[in-house]
C-alpha positions as a LaTeX table, in Angstrom:
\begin{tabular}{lrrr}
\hline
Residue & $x$ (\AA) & $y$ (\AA) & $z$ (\AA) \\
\hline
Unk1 & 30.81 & $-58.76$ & $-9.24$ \\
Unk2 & 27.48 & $-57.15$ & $-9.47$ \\
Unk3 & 27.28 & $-53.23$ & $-9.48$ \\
Unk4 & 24.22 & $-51.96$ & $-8.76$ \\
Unk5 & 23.81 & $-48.02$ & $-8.42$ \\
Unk6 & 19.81 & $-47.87$ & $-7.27$ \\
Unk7 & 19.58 & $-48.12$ & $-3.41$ \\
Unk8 & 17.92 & $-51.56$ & $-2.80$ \\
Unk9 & 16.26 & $-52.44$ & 0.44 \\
Unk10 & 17.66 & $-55.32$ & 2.33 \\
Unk11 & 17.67 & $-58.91$ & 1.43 \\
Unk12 & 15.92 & $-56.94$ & $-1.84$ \\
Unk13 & 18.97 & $-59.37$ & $-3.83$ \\
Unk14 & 18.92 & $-63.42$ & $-4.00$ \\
Unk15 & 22.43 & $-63.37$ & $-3.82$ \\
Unk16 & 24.26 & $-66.67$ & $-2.29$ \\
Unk17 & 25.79 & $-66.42$ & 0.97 \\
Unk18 & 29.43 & $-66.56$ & 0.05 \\
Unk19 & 32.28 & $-64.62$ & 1.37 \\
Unk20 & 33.07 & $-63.16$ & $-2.13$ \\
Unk21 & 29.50 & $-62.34$ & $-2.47$ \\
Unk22 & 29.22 & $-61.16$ & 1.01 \\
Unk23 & 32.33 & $-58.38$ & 0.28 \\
Unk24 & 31.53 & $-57.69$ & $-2.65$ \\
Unk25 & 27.81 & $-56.58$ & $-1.25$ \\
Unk26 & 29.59 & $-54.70$ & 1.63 \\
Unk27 & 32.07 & $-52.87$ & $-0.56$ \\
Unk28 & 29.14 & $-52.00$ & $-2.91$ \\
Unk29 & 27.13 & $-50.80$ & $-0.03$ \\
Unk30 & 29.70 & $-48.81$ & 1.47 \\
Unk31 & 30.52 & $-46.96$ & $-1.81$ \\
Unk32 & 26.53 & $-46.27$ & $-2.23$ \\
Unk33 & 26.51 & $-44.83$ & 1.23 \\
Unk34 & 29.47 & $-42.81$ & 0.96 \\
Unk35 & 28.19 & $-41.73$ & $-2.26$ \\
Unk36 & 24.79 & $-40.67$ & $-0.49$ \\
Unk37 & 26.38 & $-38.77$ & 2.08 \\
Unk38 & 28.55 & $-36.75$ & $-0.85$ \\
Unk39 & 26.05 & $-35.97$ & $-2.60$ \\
Unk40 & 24.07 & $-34.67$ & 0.44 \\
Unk41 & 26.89 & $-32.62$ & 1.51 \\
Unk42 & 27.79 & $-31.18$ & $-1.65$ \\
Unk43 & 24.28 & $-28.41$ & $-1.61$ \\
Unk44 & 25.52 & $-27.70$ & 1.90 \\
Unk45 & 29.06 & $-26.48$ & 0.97 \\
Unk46 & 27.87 & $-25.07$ & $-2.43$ \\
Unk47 & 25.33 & $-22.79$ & $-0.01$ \\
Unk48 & 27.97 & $-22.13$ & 2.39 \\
Unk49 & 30.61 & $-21.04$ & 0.06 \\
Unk50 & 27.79 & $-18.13$ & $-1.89$ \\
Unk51 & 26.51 & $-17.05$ & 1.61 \\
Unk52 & 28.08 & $-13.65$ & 2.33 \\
Unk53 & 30.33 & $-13.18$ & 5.78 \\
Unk54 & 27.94 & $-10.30$ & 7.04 \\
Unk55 & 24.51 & $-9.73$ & 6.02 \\
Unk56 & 23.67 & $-6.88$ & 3.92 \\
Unk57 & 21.75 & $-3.94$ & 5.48 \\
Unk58 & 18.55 & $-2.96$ & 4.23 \\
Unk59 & 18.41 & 0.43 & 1.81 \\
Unk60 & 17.58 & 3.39 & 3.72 \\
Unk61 & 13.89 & 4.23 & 4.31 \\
Unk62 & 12.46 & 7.00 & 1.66 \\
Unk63 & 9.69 & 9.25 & 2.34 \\
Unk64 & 7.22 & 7.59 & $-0.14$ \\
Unk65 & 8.74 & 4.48 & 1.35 \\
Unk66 & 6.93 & 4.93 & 5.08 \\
Unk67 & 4.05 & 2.97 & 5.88 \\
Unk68 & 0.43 & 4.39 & 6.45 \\
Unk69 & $-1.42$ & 6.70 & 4.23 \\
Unk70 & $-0.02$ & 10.06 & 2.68 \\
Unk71 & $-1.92$ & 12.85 & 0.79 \\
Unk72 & $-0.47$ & 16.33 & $-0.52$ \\
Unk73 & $-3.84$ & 18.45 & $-0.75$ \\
Unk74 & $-3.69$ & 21.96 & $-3.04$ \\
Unk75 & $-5.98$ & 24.30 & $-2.40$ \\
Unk76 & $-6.22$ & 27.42 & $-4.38$ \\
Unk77 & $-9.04$ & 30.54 & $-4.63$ \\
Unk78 & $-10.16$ & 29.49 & $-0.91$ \\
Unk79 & $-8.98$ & 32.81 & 0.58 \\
Unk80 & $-6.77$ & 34.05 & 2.57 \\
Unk81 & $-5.11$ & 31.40 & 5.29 \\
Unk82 & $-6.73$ & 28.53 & 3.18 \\
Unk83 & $-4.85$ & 28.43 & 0.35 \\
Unk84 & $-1.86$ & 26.42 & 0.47 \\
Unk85 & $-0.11$ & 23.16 & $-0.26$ \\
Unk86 & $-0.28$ & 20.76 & 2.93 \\
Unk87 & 1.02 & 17.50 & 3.55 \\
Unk88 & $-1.01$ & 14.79 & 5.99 \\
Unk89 & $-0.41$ & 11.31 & 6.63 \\
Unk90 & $-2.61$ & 9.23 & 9.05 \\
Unk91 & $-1.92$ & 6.04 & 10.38 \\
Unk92 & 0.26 & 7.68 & 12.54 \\
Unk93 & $-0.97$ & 11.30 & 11.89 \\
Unk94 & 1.36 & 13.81 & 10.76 \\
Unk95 & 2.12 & 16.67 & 8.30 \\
Unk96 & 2.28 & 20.03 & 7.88 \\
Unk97 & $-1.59$ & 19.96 & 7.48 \\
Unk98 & $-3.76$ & 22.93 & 10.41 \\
Unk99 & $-5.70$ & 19.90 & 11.21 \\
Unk100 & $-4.12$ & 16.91 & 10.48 \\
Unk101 & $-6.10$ & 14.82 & 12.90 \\
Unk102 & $-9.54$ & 16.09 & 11.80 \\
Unk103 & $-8.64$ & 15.07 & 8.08 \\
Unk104 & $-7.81$ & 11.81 & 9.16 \\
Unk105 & $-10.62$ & 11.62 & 11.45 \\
Unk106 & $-12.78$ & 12.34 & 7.85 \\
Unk107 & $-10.96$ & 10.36 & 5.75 \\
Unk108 & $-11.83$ & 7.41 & 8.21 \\
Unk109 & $-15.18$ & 8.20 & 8.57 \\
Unk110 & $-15.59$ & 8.47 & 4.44 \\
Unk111 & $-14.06$ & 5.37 & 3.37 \\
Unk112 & $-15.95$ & 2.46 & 2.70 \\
Unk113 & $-15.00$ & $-1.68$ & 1.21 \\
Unk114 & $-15.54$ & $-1.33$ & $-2.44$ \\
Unk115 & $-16.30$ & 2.52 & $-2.78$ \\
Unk116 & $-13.79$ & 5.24 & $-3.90$ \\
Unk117 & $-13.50$ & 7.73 & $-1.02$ \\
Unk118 & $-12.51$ & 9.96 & $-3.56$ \\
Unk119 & $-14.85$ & 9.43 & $-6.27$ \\
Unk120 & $-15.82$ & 12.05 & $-8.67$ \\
Unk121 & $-19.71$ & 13.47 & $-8.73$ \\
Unk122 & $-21.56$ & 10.70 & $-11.13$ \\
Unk123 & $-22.39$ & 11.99 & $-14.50$ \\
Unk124 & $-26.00$ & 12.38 & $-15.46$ \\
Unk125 & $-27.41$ & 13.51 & $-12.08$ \\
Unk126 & $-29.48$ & 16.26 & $-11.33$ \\
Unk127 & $-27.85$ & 18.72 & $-9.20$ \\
Unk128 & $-28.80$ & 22.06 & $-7.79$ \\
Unk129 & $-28.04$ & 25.27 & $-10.37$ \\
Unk130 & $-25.62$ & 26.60 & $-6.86$ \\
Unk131 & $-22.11$ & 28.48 & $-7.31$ \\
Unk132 & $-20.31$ & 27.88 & $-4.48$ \\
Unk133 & $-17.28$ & 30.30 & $-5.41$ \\
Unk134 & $-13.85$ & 29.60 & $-7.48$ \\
Unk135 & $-12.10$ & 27.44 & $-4.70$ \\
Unk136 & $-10.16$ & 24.26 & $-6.04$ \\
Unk137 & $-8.54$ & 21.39 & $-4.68$ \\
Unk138 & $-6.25$ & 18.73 & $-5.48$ \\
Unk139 & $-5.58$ & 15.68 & $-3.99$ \\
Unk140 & $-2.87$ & 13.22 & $-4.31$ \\
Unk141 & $-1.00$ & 10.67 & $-2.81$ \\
Unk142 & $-1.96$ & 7.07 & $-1.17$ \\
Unk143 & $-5.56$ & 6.77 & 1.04 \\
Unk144 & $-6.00$ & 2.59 & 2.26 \\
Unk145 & $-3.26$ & 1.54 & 0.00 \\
Unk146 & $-4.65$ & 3.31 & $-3.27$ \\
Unk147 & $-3.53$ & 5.59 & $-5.87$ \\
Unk148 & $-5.56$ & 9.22 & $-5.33$ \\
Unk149 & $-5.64$ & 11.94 & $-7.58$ \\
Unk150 & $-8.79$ & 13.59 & $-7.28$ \\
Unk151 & $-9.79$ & 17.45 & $-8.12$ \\
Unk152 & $-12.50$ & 19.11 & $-6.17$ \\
Unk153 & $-14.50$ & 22.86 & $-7.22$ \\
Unk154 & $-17.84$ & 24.00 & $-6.06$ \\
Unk155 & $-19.27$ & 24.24 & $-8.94$ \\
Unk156 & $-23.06$ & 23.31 & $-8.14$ \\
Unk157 & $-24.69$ & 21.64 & $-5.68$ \\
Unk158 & $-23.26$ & 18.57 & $-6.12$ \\
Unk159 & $-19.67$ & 19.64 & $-6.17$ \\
Unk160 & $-20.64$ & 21.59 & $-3.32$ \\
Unk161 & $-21.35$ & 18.59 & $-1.31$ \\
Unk162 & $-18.73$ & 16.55 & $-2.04$ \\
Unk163 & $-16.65$ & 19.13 & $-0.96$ \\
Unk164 & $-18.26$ & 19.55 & 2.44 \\
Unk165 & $-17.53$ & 16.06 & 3.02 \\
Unk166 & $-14.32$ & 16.88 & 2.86 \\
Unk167 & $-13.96$ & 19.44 & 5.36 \\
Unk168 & $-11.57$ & 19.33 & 7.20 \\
Unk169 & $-9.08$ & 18.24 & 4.39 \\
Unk170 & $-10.18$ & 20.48 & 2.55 \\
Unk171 & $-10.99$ & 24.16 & 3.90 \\
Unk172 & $-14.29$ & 25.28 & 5.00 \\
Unk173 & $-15.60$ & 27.82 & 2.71 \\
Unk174 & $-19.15$ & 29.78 & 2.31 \\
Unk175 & $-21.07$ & 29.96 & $-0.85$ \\
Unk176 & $-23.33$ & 32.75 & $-1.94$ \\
Unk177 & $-26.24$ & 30.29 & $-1.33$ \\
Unk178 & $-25.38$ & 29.38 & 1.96 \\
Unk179 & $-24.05$ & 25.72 & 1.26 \\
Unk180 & $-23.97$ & 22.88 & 4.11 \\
Unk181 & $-20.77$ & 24.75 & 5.21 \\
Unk182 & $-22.36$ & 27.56 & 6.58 \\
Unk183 & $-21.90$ & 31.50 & 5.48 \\
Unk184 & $-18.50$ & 32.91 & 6.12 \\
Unk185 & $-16.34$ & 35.80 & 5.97 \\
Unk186 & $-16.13$ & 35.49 & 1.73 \\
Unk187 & $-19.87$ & 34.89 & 1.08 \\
Unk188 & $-22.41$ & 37.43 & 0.49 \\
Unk189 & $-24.76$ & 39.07 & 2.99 \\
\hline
\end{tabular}
């Protein structure tokens, strides 16, 4: 009796035409096929018996969780009615923000492939010799699915400005010099 345990193709053997030989093919056949068809049932019935009855539920959806972009801005020094901690998310806009859809309208309208909307003034520039008063920001959060934690002051003219591009998430507020924001209430006359 030959035992082969390889699947061979048909007529593959020169095997002579008996009836023993004939069997004995047919019997090993049979026992490779059955053998086949274990084997392919047994990942079946090892993945049915780990699957669980009901599927699990997803965790519940946290705050920091949500989709869309999130900032908490802190502004301090601004004067009265500006200063204040304020939430605003965009992309659906919401939050405690006075104008959340004007911030997000900015924010949009600031951000650029490959540039930091947020980016700090460059060192070694010349800017203007300008005070613009003690108001301070901080941002932080998420903006187009990046880390932000940026500070803000109008400290000269280029601080000034980068502010003002800001506006309006961050407050509009005069300078003694009469920055791009305009004179207000706080500045000078």
């Amino acid at each position: 009796m030959v035992s082969v345990l390889s699947v061979v193709p048909r007529g593959a053997l020169a095997v002579p035409r008996t009836a023993a030989a004939s069997v004995s093919l047919s019997v090993l056949s049979l026992v490779g096929l059955v053998g086949l068809v274990g084997l392919a049932a047994v990942p079946a019935a090892a993945a049915a018996s780990t699957t669980p009855a009901t599927p699990a539920l997803p965790p519940p959806v946290r705050p920091e969780d949500r989709g869309g972009d999130h900032l908490t801005v802190v502004v301090e020094h601004a004067g009265a009615g500006r200063d204040g901690t304020y939430e605003v998310s965009c992309h659906p806009g919401a939050g405690n923000h006075p104008d959340v859809a004007g911030a997000c309208r900015v924010l949009d309208s600031n951000t650029r492939w490959g540039r930091d909307t947020f980016a700090p003034v460059a060192s070694g520039g010349s800017c203007t010799m300008l005070y613009g008063g003690p108001a301070t920001a901080h941002v932080t959060g998420t903006w187009a699915g990046r880390p932000v934690d940026a500070s803000y002051d109008r400290s000269d003219g280029c601080e000034i400005g980068r502010w003002d591009r800001m506006v309006p998430l961050l407050p509009r507020v005069g300078s003694a010099s009469g920055s791009a924001s305009g004179p207000s209430s706080d500045s000078p006359q």
